[in-house]
PDB file of C-alpha atoms in Angstrom:
ATOM      1  CA  MET A   1       0.000   0.000   0.000  1.00  0.00           C
ATOM      2  CA  GLU A   2       1.045   3.555  -0.612  1.00  0.00           C
ATOM      3  CA  ILE A   3       2.041   5.779   2.297  1.00  0.00           C
ATOM      4  CA  THR A   4       0.393   9.164   1.870  1.00  0.00           C
ATOM      5  CA  LEU A   5       0.451  12.360   3.873  1.00  0.00           C
ATOM      6  CA  GLU A   6      -3.200  11.749   4.754  1.00  0.00           C
ATOM      7  CA  LYS A   7      -2.309   8.402   6.345  1.00  0.00           C
ATOM      8  CA  ILE A   8       0.588   9.959   8.229  1.00  0.00           C
ATOM      9  CA  ASP A   9      -1.666  12.767   9.472  1.00  0.00           C
ATOM     10  CA  MET A  10      -4.305  10.250  10.519  1.00  0.00           C
ATOM     11  CA  VAL A  11      -1.764   8.279  12.578  1.00  0.00           C
ATOM     12  CA  ARG A  12      -0.339  11.465  14.104  1.00  0.00           C
ATOM     13  CA  GLU A  13      -3.795  12.776  14.979  1.00  0.00           C
ATOM     14  CA  ARG A  14      -4.753   9.582  16.777  1.00  0.00           C
ATOM     15  CA  THR A  15      -1.446   8.885  18.527  1.00  0.00           C
ATOM     16  CA  GLY A  16       0.458  12.144  18.841  1.00  0.00           C
ATOM     17  CA  VAL A  17       3.686  10.703  17.394  1.00  0.00           C
ATOM     18  CA  SER A  18       6.026  12.672  15.132  1.00  0.00           C
ATOM     19  CA  TYR A  19       5.868  12.584  11.336  1.00  0.00           C
ATOM     20  CA  ARG A  20       9.033  10.472  11.292  1.00  0.00           C
ATOM     21  CA  ASP A  21       7.616   7.912  13.749  1.00  0.00           C
ATOM     22  CA  ALA A  22       4.263   7.790  11.939  1.00  0.00           C
ATOM     23  CA  LYS A  23       5.951   7.238   8.547  1.00  0.00           C
ATOM     24  CA  ALA A  24       8.280   4.549   9.917  1.00  0.00           C
ATOM     25  CA  ALA A  25       5.394   2.713  11.586  1.00  0.00           C
ATOM     26  CA  LEU A  26       3.324   2.873   8.386  1.00  0.00           C
ATOM     27  CA  GLU A  27       6.278   1.486   6.407  1.00  0.00           C
ATOM     28  CA  ARG A  28       6.625  -1.416   8.855  1.00  0.00           C
ATOM     29  CA  ASN A  29       2.915  -2.172   8.386  1.00  0.00           C
ATOM     30  CA  ALA A  30       2.817  -1.818   4.575  1.00  0.00           C
ATOM     31  CA  GLY A  31       0.730   1.357   4.792  1.00  0.00           C
ATOM     32  CA  ASN A  32      -2.068  -0.257   6.833  1.00  0.00           C
ATOM     33  CA  VAL A  33      -3.321   2.472   9.197  1.00  0.00           C
ATOM     34  CA  ILE A  34      -5.149   0.126  11.569  1.00  0.00           C
ATOM     35  CA  GLU A  35      -2.139  -2.174  12.004  1.00  0.00           C
ATOM     36  CA  THR A  36       0.063   0.891  12.497  1.00  0.00           C
ATOM     37  CA  LEU A  37      -2.223   2.226  15.230  1.00  0.00           C
ATOM     38  CA  ILE A  38      -2.202  -1.155  16.957  1.00  0.00           C
ATOM     39  CA  GLU A  39       1.600  -1.364  16.780  1.00  0.00           C
ATOM     40  CA  LEU A  40       2.063   2.124  18.187  1.00  0.00           C
ATOM     41  CA  GLU A  41      -0.451   1.408  20.925  1.00  0.00           C
ATOM     42  CA  ASP A  42       1.376  -1.813  21.815  1.00  0.00           C
ATOM     43  CA  ASN A  43       4.670   0.076  21.927  1.00  0.00           C
ATOM     44  CA  ASN A  44       3.164   2.687  24.275  1.00  0.00           C
ATOM     45  CA  LYS A  45       3.710   5.368  21.666  1.00  0.00           C
ATOM     46  CA  THR A  46       0.219   6.654  22.429  1.00  0.00           C
ATOM     47  CA  ASN A  47       0.964   7.471  26.059  1.00  0.00           C
ATOM     48  CA  TRP A  48       0.791  11.180  26.464  1.00  0.00           C
ATOM     49  CA  THR A  49       4.025  12.566  27.785  1.00  0.00           C
ATOM     50  CA  GLU A  50       5.297  16.068  27.715  1.00  0.00           C
ATOM     51  CA  GLU A  51       9.033  16.118  27.090  1.00  0.00           C
ATOM     52  CA  PHE A  52      11.489  18.956  27.133  1.00  0.00           C
ATOM     53  CA  SER A  53      15.097  18.658  26.032  1.00  0.00           C
ATOM     54  CA  VAL A  54      17.162  20.985  28.136  1.00  0.00           C
ATOM     55  CA  ARG A  55      20.759  21.789  28.774  1.00  0.00           C
ATOM     56  CA  SER A  56      22.232  21.332  32.215  1.00  0.00           C
ATOM     57  CA  HIS A  57      22.050  24.969  33.323  1.00  0.00           C
ATOM     58  CA  GLU A  58      18.330  25.188  32.451  1.00  0.00           C
ATOM     59  CA  VAL A  59      16.992  22.042  34.125  1.00  0.00           C
ATOM     60  CA  ILE A  60      16.251  23.533  37.551  1.00  0.00           C
ATOM     61  CA  ASP A  61      14.412  26.537  36.106  1.00  0.00           C
ATOM     62  CA  LYS A  62      12.377  24.292  33.797  1.00  0.00           C
ATOM     63  CA  VAL A  63      11.377  21.931  36.627  1.00  0.00           C
ATOM     64  CA  LYS A  64      10.331  24.862  38.837  1.00  0.00           C
ATOM     65  CA  GLU A  65       8.268  26.297  35.965  1.00  0.00           C
ATOM     66  CA  LEU A  66       6.513  22.969  35.391  1.00  0.00           C
ATOM     67  CA  ILE A  67       5.694  22.626  39.086  1.00  0.00           C
ATOM     68  CA  ARG A  68       4.253  26.148  39.163  1.00  0.00           C
ATOM     69  CA  GLU A  69       1.974  25.243  36.223  1.00  0.00           C
ATOM     70  CA  GLY A  70       0.308  22.709  38.508  1.00  0.00           C
ATOM     71  CA  ASN A  71      -1.473  19.408  37.813  1.00  0.00           C
ATOM     72  CA  VAL A  72       1.880  17.570  37.564  1.00  0.00           C
ATOM     73  CA  ASN A  73       2.112  14.105  39.153  1.00  0.00           C
ATOM     74  CA  LYS A  74       5.687  13.105  38.312  1.00  0.00           C
ATOM     75  CA  ILE A  75       8.761  14.522  36.686  1.00  0.00           C
ATOM     76  CA  ARG A  76      11.260  12.128  35.091  1.00  0.00           C
ATOM     77  CA  VAL A  77      14.712  13.075  33.858  1.00  0.00           C
ATOM     78  CA  LYS A  78      15.972  10.851  31.036  1.00  0.00           C
ATOM     79  CA  HIS A  79      19.171  10.541  29.044  1.00  0.00           C
ATOM     80  CA  ASP A  80      19.262   8.325  25.936  1.00  0.00           C
ATOM     81  CA  GLY A  81      15.984   6.687  26.947  1.00  0.00           C
ATOM     82  CA  ARG A  82      17.197   5.759  30.452  1.00  0.00           C
ATOM     83  CA  VAL A  83      15.463   7.261  33.478  1.00  0.00           C
ATOM     84  CA  LEU A  84      18.057   9.051  35.616  1.00  0.00           C
ATOM     85  CA  ALA A  85      15.647  10.462  38.191  1.00  0.00           C
ATOM     86  CA  GLU A  86      11.939  10.277  38.902  1.00  0.00           C
ATOM     87  CA  ILE A  87      10.401  12.822  41.261  1.00  0.00           C
ATOM     88  CA  PRO A  88       6.841  12.462  42.539  1.00  0.00           C
ATOM     89  CA  VAL A  89       5.268  15.886  42.919  1.00  0.00           C
ATOM     90  CA  ALA A  90       2.577  16.385  45.555  1.00  0.00           C
ATOM     91  CA  LEU A  91       1.200  19.810  46.402  1.00  0.00           C
ATOM     92  CA  GLY A  92       2.105  19.510  50.066  1.00  0.00           C
ATOM     93  CA  ALA A  93       5.514  18.048  49.401  1.00  0.00           C
ATOM     94  CA  ILE A  94       6.831  20.468  46.795  1.00  0.00           C
ATOM     95  CA  GLY A  95       9.034  22.367  49.211  1.00  0.00           C
ATOM     96  CA  ALA A  96      10.052  19.390  51.297  1.00  0.00           C
ATOM     97  CA  VAL A  97      10.698  16.834  48.573  1.00  0.00           C
ATOM     98  CA  VAL A  98      11.282  18.530  45.240  1.00  0.00           C
ATOM     99  CA  LEU A  99      13.427  21.549  46.037  1.00  0.00           C
ATOM    100  CA  PRO A 100      16.293  19.573  47.647  1.00  0.00           C
ATOM    101  CA  GLN A 101      16.219  17.198  44.685  1.00  0.00           C
ATOM    102  CA  LEU A 102      16.584  20.053  42.193  1.00  0.00           C
ATOM    103  CA  ALA A 103      20.240  20.467  43.154  1.00  0.00           C
ATOM    104  CA  ALA A 104      20.793  16.755  42.532  1.00  0.00           C
ATOM    105  CA  LEU A 105      19.041  17.079  39.164  1.00  0.00           C
ATOM    106  CA  GLY A 106      21.350  19.913  38.217  1.00  0.00           C
ATOM    107  CA  VAL A 107      24.371  17.750  38.990  1.00  0.00           C
ATOM    108  CA  LEU A 108      22.933  14.760  37.097  1.00  0.00           C
ATOM    109  CA  VAL A 109      22.188  16.821  34.037  1.00  0.00           C
ATOM    110  CA  ALA A 110      25.571  18.547  34.204  1.00  0.00           C
ATOM    111  CA  VAL A 111      27.225  15.134  34.052  1.00  0.00           C
ATOM    112  CA  PHE A 112      25.194  13.997  31.046  1.00  0.00           C
ATOM    113  CA  LYS A 113      25.173  17.440  29.333  1.00  0.00           C
ATOM    114  CA  ARG A 114      21.752  17.006  27.717  1.00  0.00           C
ATOM    115  CA  CYS A 115      18.667  15.321  29.127  1.00  0.00           C
ATOM    116  CA  THR A 116      14.943  15.042  28.544  1.00  0.00           C
ATOM    117  CA  ILE A 117      12.411  16.052  31.165  1.00  0.00           C
ATOM    118  CA  GLU A 118       9.214  13.999  31.020  1.00  0.00           C
ATOM    119  CA  VAL A 119       6.155  15.359  32.823  1.00  0.00           C
ATOM    120  CA  VAL A 120       3.254  13.141  33.888  1.00  0.00           C
ATOM    121  CA  ARG A 121       0.144  15.257  34.393  1.00  0.00           C
ATOM    122  CA  GLN A 122      -2.966  14.411  36.383  1.00  0.00           C
ATOM    123  CA  GLY A 123      -6.587  14.638  35.345  1.00  0.00           C
ATOM    124  CA  GLY A 124      -6.099  13.870  31.641  1.00  0.00           C
ATOM    125  CA  GLN A 125      -5.767  17.561  30.784  1.00  0.00           C
ATOM    126  CA  ASP A 126      -4.761  18.054  27.173  1.00  0.00           C
ATOM    127  CA  THR A 127      -2.447  20.994  26.527  1.00  0.00           C
ATOM    128  CA  GLU A 128      -2.899  23.458  23.685  1.00  0.00           C
ATOM    129  CA  GLN A 129       0.396  22.499  22.066  1.00  0.00           C
ATOM    130  CA  THR A 130      -0.455  18.864  21.283  1.00  0.00           C
ATOM    131  CA  ASP A 131      -2.942  17.187  18.967  1.00  0.00           C
ATOM    132  CA  ALA A 132      -3.223  14.084  21.159  1.00  0.00           C
ATOM    133  CA  LYS A 133      -6.685  12.916  22.171  1.00  0.00           C
ATOM    134  CA  GLN A 134      -7.651  12.355  25.804  1.00  0.00           C
ATOM    135  CA  GLU A 135      -7.575   8.599  26.404  1.00  0.00           C
ATOM    136  CA  GLU A 136      -6.553   7.993  30.013  1.00  0.00           C
ATOM    137  CA  PRO A 137      -8.526  10.352  32.258  1.00  0.00           C
ATOM    138  CA  GLU A 138      -6.578   9.609  35.446  1.00  0.00           C
ATOM    139  CA  ALA A 139      -2.985   9.945  34.273  1.00  0.00           C
ATOM    140  CA  ALA A 140      -2.790  11.381  30.791  1.00  0.00           C
ATOM    141  CA  ILE A 141       0.579  12.387  29.478  1.00  0.00           C
ATOM    142  CA  ASP A 142       1.232  14.745  26.545  1.00  0.00           C
ATOM    143  CA  LYS A 143       4.100  13.847  24.238  1.00  0.00           C
ATOM    144  CA  TYR A 144       6.075  16.284  22.158  1.00  0.00           C
ATOM    145  CA  PRO A 145       9.730  17.303  22.311  1.00  0.00           C
ATOM    146  CA  ARG A 146      10.848  20.870  22.861  1.00  0.00           C
ATOM    147  CA  ASP A 147      14.434  21.956  22.411  1.00  0.00           C
ATOM    148  CA  ILE A 148      15.517  24.839  24.588  1.00  0.00           C
ATOM    149  CA  TYR A 149      18.750  26.578  23.709  1.00  0.00           C
TER     150      TYR A 149
END
């Protein structure tokens, strides 16, 4: 089957993956949209995560900004797909738990030079910047990378 922009857009609209990921998945499934959606779902590509690629000196400011936005359950710091740190964020524990860990995050990120921050949001709230549909009302995650330089 032919892989068209319409098929790629359809996969992106339903899963929130990038054009590159949608095209690659369609190629693996001979252009079959349904099989592609099933594959991406099985690979957890449809989980909604919000990811930010940051440099070491910006990680603390970015984490503080995300916490101030509210409705954040967890913050994960990743490097090359490996989770370096996972911080649970509770409204009452922000000062006691998160702030001391921010210094450790800064050190971790400084060692690895470039990391990804993954934010798990509560309540299934969809952000304006993503096309992903609300699927898991209790712990939805928006997925799209942002490079900050």
